[in-house]
PDB file of C-alpha atoms (C1' of nucleotides) in Angstrom:
ATOM      1  CA  MET A 971      13.312  23.639 -10.980  1.00 54.00           C
ATOM      2  CA  ARG A 972      10.056  24.560  -9.275  1.00 46.00           C
ATOM      3  CA  LYS A 973      10.616  25.647  -5.707  1.00 49.00           C
ATOM      4  CA  LEU A 974       8.274  24.977  -2.832  1.00 48.00           C
ATOM      5  CA  PRO A 975       8.919  27.236   0.126  1.00 51.00           C
ATOM      6  CA  ALA A 976       8.819  25.438   3.447  1.00 49.00           C
ATOM      7  CA  ASP A 977       8.884  28.023   6.132  1.00 64.00           C
ATOM      8  CA  ASN A 978       5.656  27.291   7.875  1.00 88.00           C
ATOM      9  CA  MET A 979       4.577  24.803  10.561  1.00 94.00           C
ATOM     10  CA  ILE A 980       0.892  23.963  10.634  1.00 96.00           C
ATOM     11  CA  CYS A 981      -0.771  21.804  13.263  1.00 96.00           C
ATOM     12  CA  LEU A 982      -2.387  18.637  11.943  1.00 97.00           C
ATOM     13  CA  GLY A 983      -3.905  17.762  15.295  1.00 97.00           C
ATOM     14  CA  SER A 984      -2.984  15.564  18.204  1.00 97.00           C
ATOM     15  CA  VAL A 985      -1.041  12.319  18.057  1.00 97.00           C
ATOM     16  CA  LYS A 986      -4.191  10.609  19.257  1.00 95.00           C
ATOM     17  CA  GLU A 987      -5.975  11.641  16.087  1.00 94.00           C
ATOM     18  CA  LEU A 988      -3.047  11.346  13.711  1.00 98.00           C
ATOM     19  CA  ASP A 989      -0.112   9.274  14.849  1.00 98.00           C
ATOM     20  CA  PRO A 990       2.687   9.679  12.286  1.00 98.00           C
ATOM     21  CA  VAL A 991       4.433   6.442  13.237  1.00 96.00           C
ATOM     22  CA  LYS A 992       1.289   4.346  12.973  1.00 97.00           C
ATOM     23  CA  THR A 993      -0.024   6.122   9.919  1.00 97.00           C
ATOM     24  CA  PHE A 994       3.216   5.965   7.948  1.00 97.00           C
ATOM     25  CA  GLU A 995       4.382   2.545   9.127  1.00 95.00           C
ATOM     26  CA  CYS A 996       1.145   0.604   8.806  1.00 94.00           C
ATOM     27  CA  GLY A 997       1.960  -0.414   5.259  1.00 94.00           C
ATOM     28  CA  GLN A 998      -0.392   1.815   3.316  1.00 97.00           C
ATOM     29  CA  CYS A 999       2.208   4.176   1.826  1.00 97.00           C
ATOM     30  CA  PHE A1000       5.750   3.895   0.560  1.00 98.00           C
ATOM     31  CA  ARG A1001       7.149   7.394   0.324  1.00 98.00           C
ATOM     32  CA  TRP A1002       7.375   8.546   3.952  1.00 98.00           C
ATOM     33  CA  ASN A1003      10.606   8.024   5.839  1.00 97.00           C
ATOM     34  CA  ALA A1004      11.674   8.951   9.351  1.00 97.00           C
ATOM     35  CA  ASP A1005      15.044  10.385  10.227  1.00 96.00           C
ATOM     36  CA  GLU A1006      16.875   9.638  13.474  1.00 95.00           C
ATOM     37  CA  ASN A1007      14.738  12.233  15.287  1.00 96.00           C
ATOM     38  CA  GLY A1008      11.466  10.737  14.165  1.00 96.00           C
ATOM     39  CA  VAL A1009      10.778  13.529  11.694  1.00 97.00           C
ATOM     40  CA  TYR A1010       8.997  12.121   8.655  1.00 98.00           C
ATOM     41  CA  THR A1011       9.690  13.415   5.181  1.00 97.00           C
ATOM     42  CA  GLY A1012       7.448  12.358   2.361  1.00 98.00           C
ATOM     43  CA  VAL A1013       6.301  13.061  -1.152  1.00 98.00           C
ATOM     44  CA  ALA A1014       2.708  13.079  -2.369  1.00 98.00           C
ATOM     45  CA  GLY A1015       0.779  14.910  -5.021  1.00 98.00           C
ATOM     46  CA  GLY A1016       3.924  16.389  -6.504  1.00 97.00           C
ATOM     47  CA  ARG A1017       4.798  17.998  -3.180  1.00 97.00           C
ATOM     48  CA  ALA A1018       7.098  17.171  -0.319  1.00 97.00           C
ATOM     49  CA  ALA A1019       6.554  17.822   3.355  1.00 97.00           C
ATOM     50  CA  ARG A1020       7.951  17.073   6.753  1.00 97.00           C
ATOM     51  CA  VAL A1021       5.800  15.899   9.623  1.00 98.00           C
ATOM     52  CA  VAL A1022       7.063  16.599  13.101  1.00 97.00           C
ATOM     53  CA  THR A1023       5.750  15.420  16.456  1.00 97.00           C
ATOM     54  CA  LYS A1024       6.198  17.807  19.343  1.00 96.00           C
ATOM     55  CA  GLY A1025       4.777  16.498  22.577  1.00 96.00           C
ATOM     56  CA  LYS A1026       1.188  15.541  21.924  1.00 97.00           C
ATOM     57  CA  LYS A1027       0.839  17.603  18.768  1.00 97.00           C
ATOM     58  CA  VAL A1028       1.711  16.879  15.171  1.00 98.00           C
ATOM     59  CA  TYR A1029       2.834  19.555  12.744  1.00 97.00           C
ATOM     60  CA  ILE A1030       3.463  19.692   9.042  1.00 97.00           C
ATOM     61  CA  LYS A1031       6.031  21.938   7.443  1.00 96.00           C
ATOM     62  CA  THR A1032       4.366  23.381   4.375  1.00 94.00           C
ATOM     63  CA  THR A1033       2.693  26.487   3.018  1.00 92.00           C
ATOM     64  CA  ASN A1034      -0.833  27.498   3.956  1.00 93.00           C
ATOM     65  CA  GLU A1035      -1.759  27.112   0.339  1.00 94.00           C
ATOM     66  CA  ASP A1036      -0.531  23.530   0.135  1.00 96.00           C
ATOM     67  CA  PHE A1037      -2.028  22.667   3.485  1.00 96.00           C
ATOM     68  CA  TYR A1038      -5.520  23.805   2.568  1.00 97.00           C
ATOM     69  CA  GLY A1039      -5.166  22.832  -1.078  1.00 97.00           C
ATOM     70  CA  PHE A1040      -3.736  19.380  -0.547  1.00 98.00           C
ATOM     71  CA  TRP A1041      -2.481  17.992   2.758  1.00 98.00           C
ATOM     72  CA  ARG A1042      -5.677  18.510   4.726  1.00 98.00           C
ATOM     73  CA  SER A1043      -7.452  16.186   2.351  1.00 98.00           C
ATOM     74  CA  TYR A1044      -4.467  13.829   2.033  1.00 98.00           C
ATOM     75  CA  PHE A1045      -4.505  13.211   5.778  1.00 98.00           C
ATOM     76  CA  ASP A1046      -8.284  12.842   5.714  1.00 98.00           C
ATOM     77  CA  LEU A1047      -8.627  15.431   8.441  1.00 98.00           C
ATOM     78  CA  GLU A1048     -12.322  16.004   7.847  1.00 96.00           C
ATOM     79  CA  LEU A1049     -13.262  12.534   8.991  1.00 97.00           C
ATOM     80  CA  ASP A1050     -13.908  11.756  12.658  1.00 97.00           C
ATOM     81  CA  TYR A1051     -12.003   8.512  13.197  1.00 97.00           C
ATOM     82  CA  GLU A1052     -12.846   8.407  16.879  1.00 96.00           C
ATOM     83  CA  ALA A1053     -16.531   8.263  16.058  1.00 96.00           C
ATOM     84  CA  ILE A1054     -15.966   5.516  13.504  1.00 96.00           C
ATOM     85  CA  ARG A1055     -14.038   3.452  16.044  1.00 95.00           C
ATOM     86  CA  GLN A1056     -16.914   3.800  18.492  1.00 91.00           C
ATOM     87  CA  GLY A1057     -19.239   2.586  15.783  1.00 91.00           C
ATOM     88  CA  PHE A1058     -17.444  -0.713  15.216  1.00 91.00           C
ATOM     89  CA  ASP A1059     -19.420  -3.498  16.725  1.00 80.00           C
ATOM     90  CA  ALA A1060     -17.563  -6.730  16.223  1.00 71.00           C
ATOM     91  CA  GLY A1061     -16.352  -7.984  19.514  1.00 86.00           C
ATOM     92  CA  ASP A1062     -13.428  -7.585  21.853  1.00 91.00           C
ATOM     93  CA  TYR A1063     -10.696  -8.469  19.428  1.00 94.00           C
ATOM     94  CA  LEU A1064     -11.496  -5.628  17.040  1.00 94.00           C
ATOM     95  CA  LYS A1065     -11.879  -3.287  20.012  1.00 94.00           C
ATOM     96  CA  GLN A1066      -8.428  -4.312  21.141  1.00 94.00           C
ATOM     97  CA  CYS A1067      -6.979  -3.708  17.660  1.00 95.00           C
ATOM     98  CA  ALA A1068      -8.761  -0.382  17.284  1.00 95.00           C
ATOM     99  CA  GLY A1069      -7.514   0.808  20.647  1.00 95.00           C
ATOM    100  CA  PHE A1070      -4.002  -0.206  19.731  1.00 95.00           C
ATOM    101  CA  GLY A1071      -4.164   1.381  16.285  1.00 96.00           C
ATOM    102  CA  ALA A1072      -5.876   4.595  17.315  1.00 96.00           C
ATOM    103  CA  GLY A1073      -4.064   7.364  15.479  1.00 97.00           C
ATOM    104  CA  ILE A1074      -3.866   5.522  12.170  1.00 98.00           C
ATOM    105  CA  ARG A1075      -5.444   7.486   9.363  1.00 98.00           C
ATOM    106  CA  ILE A1076      -6.160   6.157   5.912  1.00 98.00           C
ATOM    107  CA  LEU A1077      -4.232   8.474   3.636  1.00 98.00           C
ATOM    108  CA  ARG A1078      -6.091   9.676   0.571  1.00 98.00           C
ATOM    109  CA  GLN A1079      -3.362   8.825  -1.867  1.00 98.00           C
ATOM    110  CA  ASP A1080      -3.163   9.525  -5.553  1.00 98.00           C
ATOM    111  CA  ARG A1081      -5.268   6.983  -7.413  1.00 98.00           C
ATOM    112  CA  TRP A1082      -2.740   5.987 -10.021  1.00 98.00           C
ATOM    113  CA  GLU A1083       0.172   6.009  -7.604  1.00 98.00           C
ATOM    114  CA  ALA A1084      -1.660   3.669  -5.253  1.00 98.00           C
ATOM    115  CA  LEU A1085      -2.621   1.270  -8.028  1.00 98.00           C
ATOM    116  CA  CYS A1086       0.876   1.207  -9.473  1.00 98.00           C
ATOM    117  CA  SER A1087       2.588   0.908  -6.083  1.00 98.00           C
ATOM    118  CA  PHE A1088       0.440  -2.008  -4.990  1.00 98.00           C
ATOM    119  CA  ILE A1089       1.025  -3.818  -8.268  1.00 98.00           C
ATOM    120  CA  LEU A1090       4.720  -3.495  -7.474  1.00 98.00           C
ATOM    121  CA  SER A1091       4.107  -4.674  -3.928  1.00 97.00           C
ATOM    122  CA  GLN A1092       3.161  -8.217  -4.824  1.00 97.00           C
ATOM    123  CA  CYS A1093       5.465 -10.776  -3.298  1.00 96.00           C
ATOM    124  CA  ASN A1094       7.783  -8.083  -1.928  1.00 96.00           C
ATOM    125  CA  ASN A1095       8.468  -6.701   1.524  1.00 94.00           C
ATOM    126  CA  ILE A1096       8.075  -3.051   2.446  1.00 94.00           C
ATOM    127  CA  PRO A1097      11.730  -1.976   2.247  1.00 95.00           C
ATOM    128  CA  ARG A1098      11.939  -3.412  -1.243  1.00 97.00           C
ATOM    129  CA  ILE A1099       8.640  -1.864  -2.328  1.00 97.00           C
ATOM    130  CA  LYS A1100       9.889   1.498  -1.099  1.00 97.00           C
ATOM    131  CA  LYS A1101      13.078   1.072  -3.059  1.00 97.00           C
ATOM    132  CA  LEU A1102      11.208   0.146  -6.234  1.00 98.00           C
ATOM    133  CA  VAL A1103       8.864   3.112  -5.932  1.00 98.00           C
ATOM    134  CA  GLU A1104      11.697   5.508  -5.149  1.00 98.00           C
ATOM    135  CA  THR A1105      13.692   4.324  -8.154  1.00 98.00           C
ATOM    136  CA  LEU A1106      10.658   4.614 -10.394  1.00 98.00           C
ATOM    137  CA  CYS A1107      10.210   8.214  -9.265  1.00 98.00           C
ATOM    138  CA  ARG A1108      13.871   9.122  -9.646  1.00 98.00           C
ATOM    139  CA  CYS A1109      14.009   7.657 -13.123  1.00 98.00           C
ATOM    140  CA  PHE A1110      10.714   8.853 -14.540  1.00 98.00           C
ATOM    141  CA  GLY A1111       9.143  11.367 -12.158  1.00 98.00           C
ATOM    142  CA  GLY A1112       9.494  15.128 -12.142  1.00 98.00           C
ATOM    143  CA  VAL A1113      12.082  16.758  -9.941  1.00 98.00           C
ATOM    144  CA  PHE A1114      11.322  19.669  -7.603  1.00 98.00           C
ATOM    145  CA  GLU A1115      12.917  21.334  -4.618  1.00 96.00           C
ATOM    146  CA  TYR A1116      11.678  21.469  -1.063  1.00 95.00           C
ATOM    147  CA  ASP A1117      13.622  22.711   1.933  1.00 92.00           C
ATOM    148  CA  GLY A1118      16.768  22.885  -0.174  1.00 94.00           C
ATOM    149  CA  GLU A1119      16.599  19.274  -1.285  1.00 95.00           C
ATOM    150  CA  ALA A1120      15.612  17.602  -4.537  1.00 97.00           C
ATOM    151  CA  PHE A1121      12.549  15.356  -4.572  1.00 98.00           C
ATOM    152  CA  TYR A1122      10.866  13.365  -7.302  1.00 98.00           C
ATOM    153  CA  SER A1123       7.176  13.108  -7.935  1.00 98.00           C
ATOM    154  CA  PHE A1124       5.515   9.847  -8.871  1.00 98.00           C
ATOM    155  CA  PRO A1125       5.461   9.523 -12.678  1.00 98.00           C
ATOM    156  CA  ASP A1126       1.964   9.889 -14.057  1.00 97.00           C
ATOM    157  CA  ALA A1127       0.213   7.127 -15.966  1.00 98.00           C
ATOM    158  CA  GLU A1128       0.807   8.856 -19.300  1.00 98.00           C
ATOM    159  CA  THR A1129       4.546   8.741 -18.671  1.00 98.00           C
ATOM    160  CA  VAL A1130       4.630   5.103 -17.617  1.00 98.00           C
ATOM    161  CA  ALA A1131       2.360   4.151 -20.506  1.00 98.00           C
ATOM    162  CA  CYS A1132       5.086   5.261 -22.915  1.00 98.00           C
ATOM    163  CA  LEU A1133       7.786   3.132 -21.294  1.00 98.00           C
ATOM    164  CA  THR A1134       8.942  -0.292 -22.456  1.00 98.00           C
ATOM    165  CA  GLU A1135      10.010  -3.231 -20.333  1.00 97.00           C
ATOM    166  CA  ARG A1136      13.521  -2.339 -21.425  1.00 97.00           C
ATOM    167  CA  ASP A1137      13.131   1.164 -20.000  1.00 98.00           C
ATOM    168  CA  LEU A1138      12.052  -0.368 -16.719  1.00 98.00           C
ATOM    169  CA  ALA A1139      14.986  -2.769 -16.538  1.00 97.00           C
ATOM    170  CA  PRO A1140      16.945  -0.564 -14.088  1.00 96.00           C
ATOM    171  CA  LEU A1141      14.009  -0.854 -11.713  1.00 97.00           C
ATOM    172  CA  ARG A1142      14.582  -4.608 -11.469  1.00 97.00           C
ATOM    173  CA  CYS A1143      10.957  -5.185 -10.687  1.00 98.00           C
ATOM    174  CA  GLY A1144      10.919  -8.419 -12.660  1.00 98.00           C
ATOM    175  CA  TYR A1145       7.640  -9.784 -13.904  1.00 98.00           C
ATOM    176  CA  ARG A1146       5.797  -6.767 -12.525  1.00 98.00           C
ATOM    177  CA  ALA A1147       7.139  -4.489 -15.273  1.00 98.00           C
ATOM    178  CA  PRO A1148       4.607  -5.472 -17.941  1.00 98.00           C
ATOM    179  CA  TYR A1149       1.869  -5.237 -15.304  1.00 98.00           C
ATOM    180  CA  ILE A1150       2.516  -1.588 -14.502  1.00 98.00           C
ATOM    181  CA  ILE A1151       2.947  -0.672 -18.155  1.00 98.00           C
ATOM    182  CA  GLY A1152      -0.351  -2.359 -18.975  1.00 98.00           C
ATOM    183  CA  ALA A1153      -2.100  -0.647 -16.085  1.00 98.00           C
ATOM    184  CA  ALA A1154      -0.627   2.705 -17.119  1.00 98.00           C
ATOM    185  CA  LYS A1155      -1.896   2.227 -20.658  1.00 98.00           C
ATOM    186  CA  ALA A1156      -5.374   1.423 -19.379  1.00 98.00           C
ATOM    187  CA  VAL A1157      -5.399   4.433 -17.076  1.00 98.00           C
ATOM    188  CA  ALA A1158      -3.842   6.882 -19.527  1.00 98.00           C
ATOM    189  CA  GLY A1159      -5.858   5.609 -22.468  1.00 97.00           C
ATOM    190  CA  GLY A1160      -9.178   5.837 -20.695  1.00 91.00           C
ATOM    191  CA  GLY A1161      -9.812   2.079 -20.604  1.00 95.00           C
ATOM    192  CA  ILE A1162     -10.013   2.554 -16.855  1.00 98.00           C
ATOM    193  CA  ASP A1163     -11.214   5.846 -15.421  1.00 98.00           C
ATOM    194  CA  LEU A1164      -9.903   6.002 -11.866  1.00 98.00           C
ATOM    195  CA  ASP A1165     -11.730   9.245 -11.103  1.00 98.00           C
ATOM    196  CA  LYS A1166     -14.986   7.637 -12.084  1.00 98.00           C
ATOM    197  CA  LEU A1167     -14.200   4.482 -10.132  1.00 98.00           C
ATOM    198  CA  ALA A1168     -13.589   6.590  -7.034  1.00 98.00           C
ATOM    199  CA  LEU A1169     -17.184   7.766  -7.278  1.00 98.00           C
ATOM    200  CA  ALA A1170     -18.630   4.414  -8.308  1.00 98.00           C
ATOM    201  CA  ASP A1171     -19.487   1.782  -5.760  1.00 96.00           C
ATOM    202  CA  MET A1172     -16.730  -0.467  -4.602  1.00 97.00           C
ATOM    203  CA  ASP A1173     -17.933  -3.565  -6.417  1.00 96.00           C
ATOM    204  CA  GLU A1174     -17.838  -1.770  -9.731  1.00 97.00           C
ATOM    205  CA  ALA A1175     -14.405  -0.360  -8.962  1.00 98.00           C
ATOM    206  CA  MET A1176     -13.098  -3.780  -7.968  1.00 97.00           C
ATOM    207  CA  LYS A1177     -14.481  -5.350 -11.110  1.00 97.00           C
ATOM    208  CA  ALA A1178     -12.725  -2.797 -13.300  1.00 98.00           C
ATOM    209  CA  LEU A1179      -9.430  -3.077 -11.426  1.00 98.00           C
ATOM    210  CA  LEU A1180      -9.506  -6.864 -11.583  1.00 98.00           C
ATOM    211  CA  SER A1181      -9.670  -6.711 -15.354  1.00 97.00           C
ATOM    212  CA  LEU A1182      -6.066  -5.487 -15.362  1.00 98.00           C
ATOM    213  CA  ASP A1183      -3.362  -8.051 -15.888  1.00 98.00           C
ATOM    214  CA  GLY A1184      -1.369  -8.465 -12.692  1.00 98.00           C
ATOM    215  CA  VAL A1185      -4.128  -7.132 -10.469  1.00 98.00           C
ATOM    216  CA  GLY A1186      -5.810  -9.691  -8.248  1.00 98.00           C
ATOM    217  CA  VAL A1187      -8.205  -9.299  -5.362  1.00 97.00           C
ATOM    218  CA  LYS A1188      -5.564  -8.185  -2.851  1.00 97.00           C
ATOM    219  CA  VAL A1189      -3.954  -5.521  -5.030  1.00 98.00           C
ATOM    220  CA  ALA A1190      -7.360  -4.312  -6.227  1.00 98.00           C
ATOM    221  CA  SER A1191      -8.617  -3.882  -2.669  1.00 98.00           C
ATOM    222  CA  CYS A1192      -5.518  -1.925  -1.716  1.00 98.00           C
ATOM    223  CA  ALA A1193      -5.946   0.325  -4.740  1.00 98.00           C
ATOM    224  CA  ALA A1194      -9.617   0.755  -3.871  1.00 98.00           C
ATOM    225  CA  LEU A1195      -8.973   1.550  -0.211  1.00 98.00           C
ATOM    226  CA  PHE A1196      -5.828   3.658  -0.396  1.00 98.00           C
ATOM    227  CA  GLY A1197      -6.254   5.220  -3.832  1.00 98.00           C
ATOM    228  CA  LEU A1198      -9.943   5.393  -4.603  1.00 98.00           C
ATOM    229  CA  GLY A1199     -11.102   6.216  -1.098  1.00 98.00           C
ATOM    230  CA  HIS A1200     -13.386   3.204  -0.809  1.00 98.00           C
ATOM    231  CA  MET A1201     -13.282   2.825   2.934  1.00 98.00           C
ATOM    232  CA  GLU A1202     -15.293  -0.386   2.823  1.00 97.00           C
ATOM    233  CA  ALA A1203     -12.546  -2.173   0.847  1.00 98.00           C
ATOM    234  CA  PHE A1204     -10.977  -4.925   2.926  1.00 97.00           C
ATOM    235  CA  PRO A1205      -7.570  -6.129   1.695  1.00 97.00           C
ATOM    236  CA  VAL A1206      -6.701  -9.608   2.889  1.00 95.00           C
ATOM    237  CA  ASP A1207      -3.059 -10.677   2.776  1.00 93.00           C
ATOM    238  CA  VAL A1208      -1.260 -13.435   4.622  1.00 90.00           C
ATOM    239  CA  TRP A1209      -1.280 -11.484   7.902  1.00 90.00           C
ATOM    240  CA  MET A1210      -4.967 -10.780   7.670  1.00 93.00           C
ATOM    241  CA  LYS A1211      -5.678 -14.380   6.790  1.00 91.00           C
ATOM    242  CA  ARG A1212      -3.938 -15.511   9.932  1.00 90.00           C
ATOM    243  CA  ALA A1213      -5.589 -12.900  12.137  1.00 91.00           C
ATOM    244  CA  MET A1214      -8.992 -13.801  10.752  1.00 91.00           C
ATOM    245  CA  ARG A1215      -8.390 -17.523  11.106  1.00 89.00           C
ATOM    246  CA  GLU A1216      -7.519 -17.024  14.760  1.00 90.00           C
ATOM    247  CA  HIS A1217     -10.049 -14.411  15.754  1.00 92.00           C
ATOM    248  CA  PHE A1218     -13.055 -14.552  13.449  1.00 91.00           C
ATOM    249  CA  PRO A1219     -15.494 -17.287  12.489  1.00 90.00           C
ATOM    250  CA  PRO A1220     -14.671 -19.099   9.226  1.00 86.00           C
ATOM    251  CA  ASP A1221     -17.687 -17.616   7.463  1.00 86.00           C
ATOM    252  CA  PHE A1222     -16.949 -14.065   8.626  1.00 90.00           C
ATOM    253  CA  ASP A1223     -18.010 -11.473   6.059  1.00 92.00           C
ATOM    254  CA  PRO A1224     -16.000  -8.213   6.139  1.00 93.00           C
ATOM    255  CA  ARG A1225     -19.047  -6.421   4.781  1.00 93.00           C
ATOM    256  CA  SER A1226     -20.633  -6.893   8.170  1.00 93.00           C
ATOM    257  CA  LEU A1227     -18.157  -4.288   9.438  1.00 94.00           C
ATOM    258  CA  GLY A1228     -19.928  -1.628   7.442  1.00 94.00           C
ATOM    259  CA  PRO A1229     -18.771   1.296   5.313  1.00 96.00           C
ATOM    260  CA  TYR A1230     -15.486   1.676   7.202  1.00 97.00           C
ATOM    261  CA  ALA A1231     -14.429  -1.966   7.087  1.00 97.00           C
ATOM    262  CA  GLY A1232     -11.159  -0.869   5.515  1.00 97.00           C
ATOM    263  CA  LEU A1233     -10.231   1.084   8.605  1.00 97.00           C
ATOM    264  CA  ALA A1234     -11.013  -1.943  10.744  1.00 97.00           C
ATOM    265  CA  GLN A1235      -8.760  -3.924   8.437  1.00 96.00           C
ATOM    266  CA  GLN A1236      -5.906  -1.480   9.038  1.00 96.00           C
ATOM    267  CA  TYR A1237      -6.330  -1.758  12.793  1.00 96.00           C
ATOM    268  CA  ILE A1238      -6.336  -5.545  12.653  1.00 95.00           C
ATOM    269  CA  PHE A1239      -3.445  -5.636  10.213  1.00 95.00           C
ATOM    270  CA  TYR A1240      -1.338  -3.202  12.195  1.00 95.00           C
ATOM    271  CA  TYR A1241      -2.002  -5.078  15.403  1.00 94.00           C
ATOM    272  CA  ALA A1242      -1.060  -8.388  13.814  1.00 91.00           C
ATOM    273  CA  ARG A1243       2.089  -6.961  12.257  1.00 89.00           C
ATOM    274  CA  SER A1244       3.184  -5.337  15.485  1.00 87.00           C
ATOM    275  CA  GLY A1245       2.605  -8.507  17.441  1.00 79.00           C
ATOM    276  CA  GLY A1246       0.492  -6.445  19.791  1.00 71.00           C
ATOM    277  CA  LYS A1247       3.547  -4.461  20.847  1.00 68.00           C
ATOM    278  CA  ASP A1248       3.612  -0.701  20.795  1.00 67.00           C
ATOM    279  CA  SER A1249       6.643   0.591  18.904  1.00 55.00           C
ATOM    280  CA  SER A1250       7.223   3.233  21.559  1.00 48.00           C
ATOM    281  CA  ASP A1251       7.595   0.648  24.338  1.00 41.00           C
TER     282      ASP A1251
ATOM    283  C1'  DA B 972      22.396 -23.122  -0.855  1.00 79.28           C
ATOM    284  C1'  DA B 973      17.653 -23.330  -1.022  1.00 79.28           C
ATOM    285  C1'  DA B 974      13.689 -21.301   0.547  1.00 79.28           C
ATOM    286  C1'  DC B 975      10.846 -17.588   0.994  1.00 79.28           C
ATOM    287  C1'  DA B 976       8.424 -13.032   0.348  1.00 79.28           C
ATOM    288  C1'  DG B 977       2.303  -8.265   2.325  1.00 79.28           C
ATOM    289  C1'  DG B 978       0.512 -12.183  -5.424  1.00 79.28           C
ATOM    290  C1'  DC B 979      -0.926 -13.289  -9.770  1.00 79.28           C
ATOM    291  C1'  DC B 980      -1.496 -16.270 -13.724  1.00 79.28           C
ATOM    292  C1'  DT B 981      -2.150 -20.616 -15.896  1.00 79.28           C
ATOM    293  C1'  DA B 982      -2.992 -25.293 -16.089  1.00 79.28           C
ATOM    294  C1'  DA B 983      -5.110 -29.094 -14.169  1.00 79.28           C
ATOM    295  C1'  DA B 984      -8.280 -31.500 -11.077  1.00 79.28           C
TER     296       DA B 984
ATOM    297  C1'  DT C 792     -14.086 -23.825  -7.626  1.00 79.28           C
ATOM    298  C1'  DT C 793     -10.151 -24.887  -5.582  1.00 79.28           C
ATOM    299  C1'  DT C 794      -5.059 -26.068  -5.791  1.00 79.28           C
ATOM    300  C1'  DA C 795      -0.071 -26.365  -7.326  1.00 79.28           C
ATOM    301  C1'  DG C 796       3.810 -24.536  -9.624  1.00 79.28           C
ATOM    302  C1'  DG C 797       6.326 -20.890 -11.817  1.00 79.28           C
ATOM    303  C1'  DC C 798       7.668 -16.235 -12.026  1.00 79.28           C
ATOM    304  C1'  DC C 799      11.894 -11.667 -11.319  1.00 79.28           C
ATOM    305  C1'  DT C 800      14.589 -10.344  -7.683  1.00 79.28           C
ATOM    306  C1'  DG C 801      16.727  -9.778  -3.158  1.00 79.28           C
ATOM    307  C1'  DT C 802      17.452 -11.522   1.328  1.00 79.28           C
ATOM    308  C1'  DT C 803      18.317 -14.991   4.764  1.00 79.28           C
TER     309       DT C 803
END
DNA sequence: AAACAGGCCTAAA
DNA sequence: TTTAGGCCTGTT
């Protein structure tokens, strides 16, 4: 078993820039969980880490190598979110949402993991999605050790491509099983090149994703935003539909929000989901 | 117990 | 081009 030493606390910045609660609970990721002390433990990129808030600062327990080689990019630390928020120009409601959601960062998740996870997400709530993803990893992912515990990486597309619906039966993901197998085959077989789609423009990426069975506009936009790094992608689910119905004109075009529309979407979504109430109140 | 859930697909207007 | 019903499963 590969061991990852975890003896090192590195500062990720202030809560204002990276709020673990908002970032991990805003629905974009499924493998971060808080313990009773509010310490988050998560798995990404075949690594595990803990994220700890101490006062106004946020720290990650990992090696220097993994921080610079992986987590810094995963948490999108190079991007100035404050400046992007200032740049939004779409009225008081978005300002309100952005103020409320300040601290959310769009995690740069693994492309295949994001696609697969959001296929599984359809018509499910977050606890169940988390359970599905966790089971998928335990059954078919690689095991490694971190901080004396066993963790499981997300199975790569090549692995899932070789599975049958029968293999996936223990997952109990129902009609989504053939969808993820099909997507895995496309990704592993080169029918869809996620690396290329990350560099392509969003419309091209969306078009390719939508060609997959079981991937509609909502799942494709989530994969584009959270996996491919297309910050202009604007996922619209039932919560967003309601928020937009109540606060935006009927002919509102998300593209008018510019290249970071996806971040605006997260602010609006998080605000709507939280009912405008801060979880720390 | 029946309806619903952070969608998608297909069939039918 | 838009709309209804069904789909696996788990929860209420």
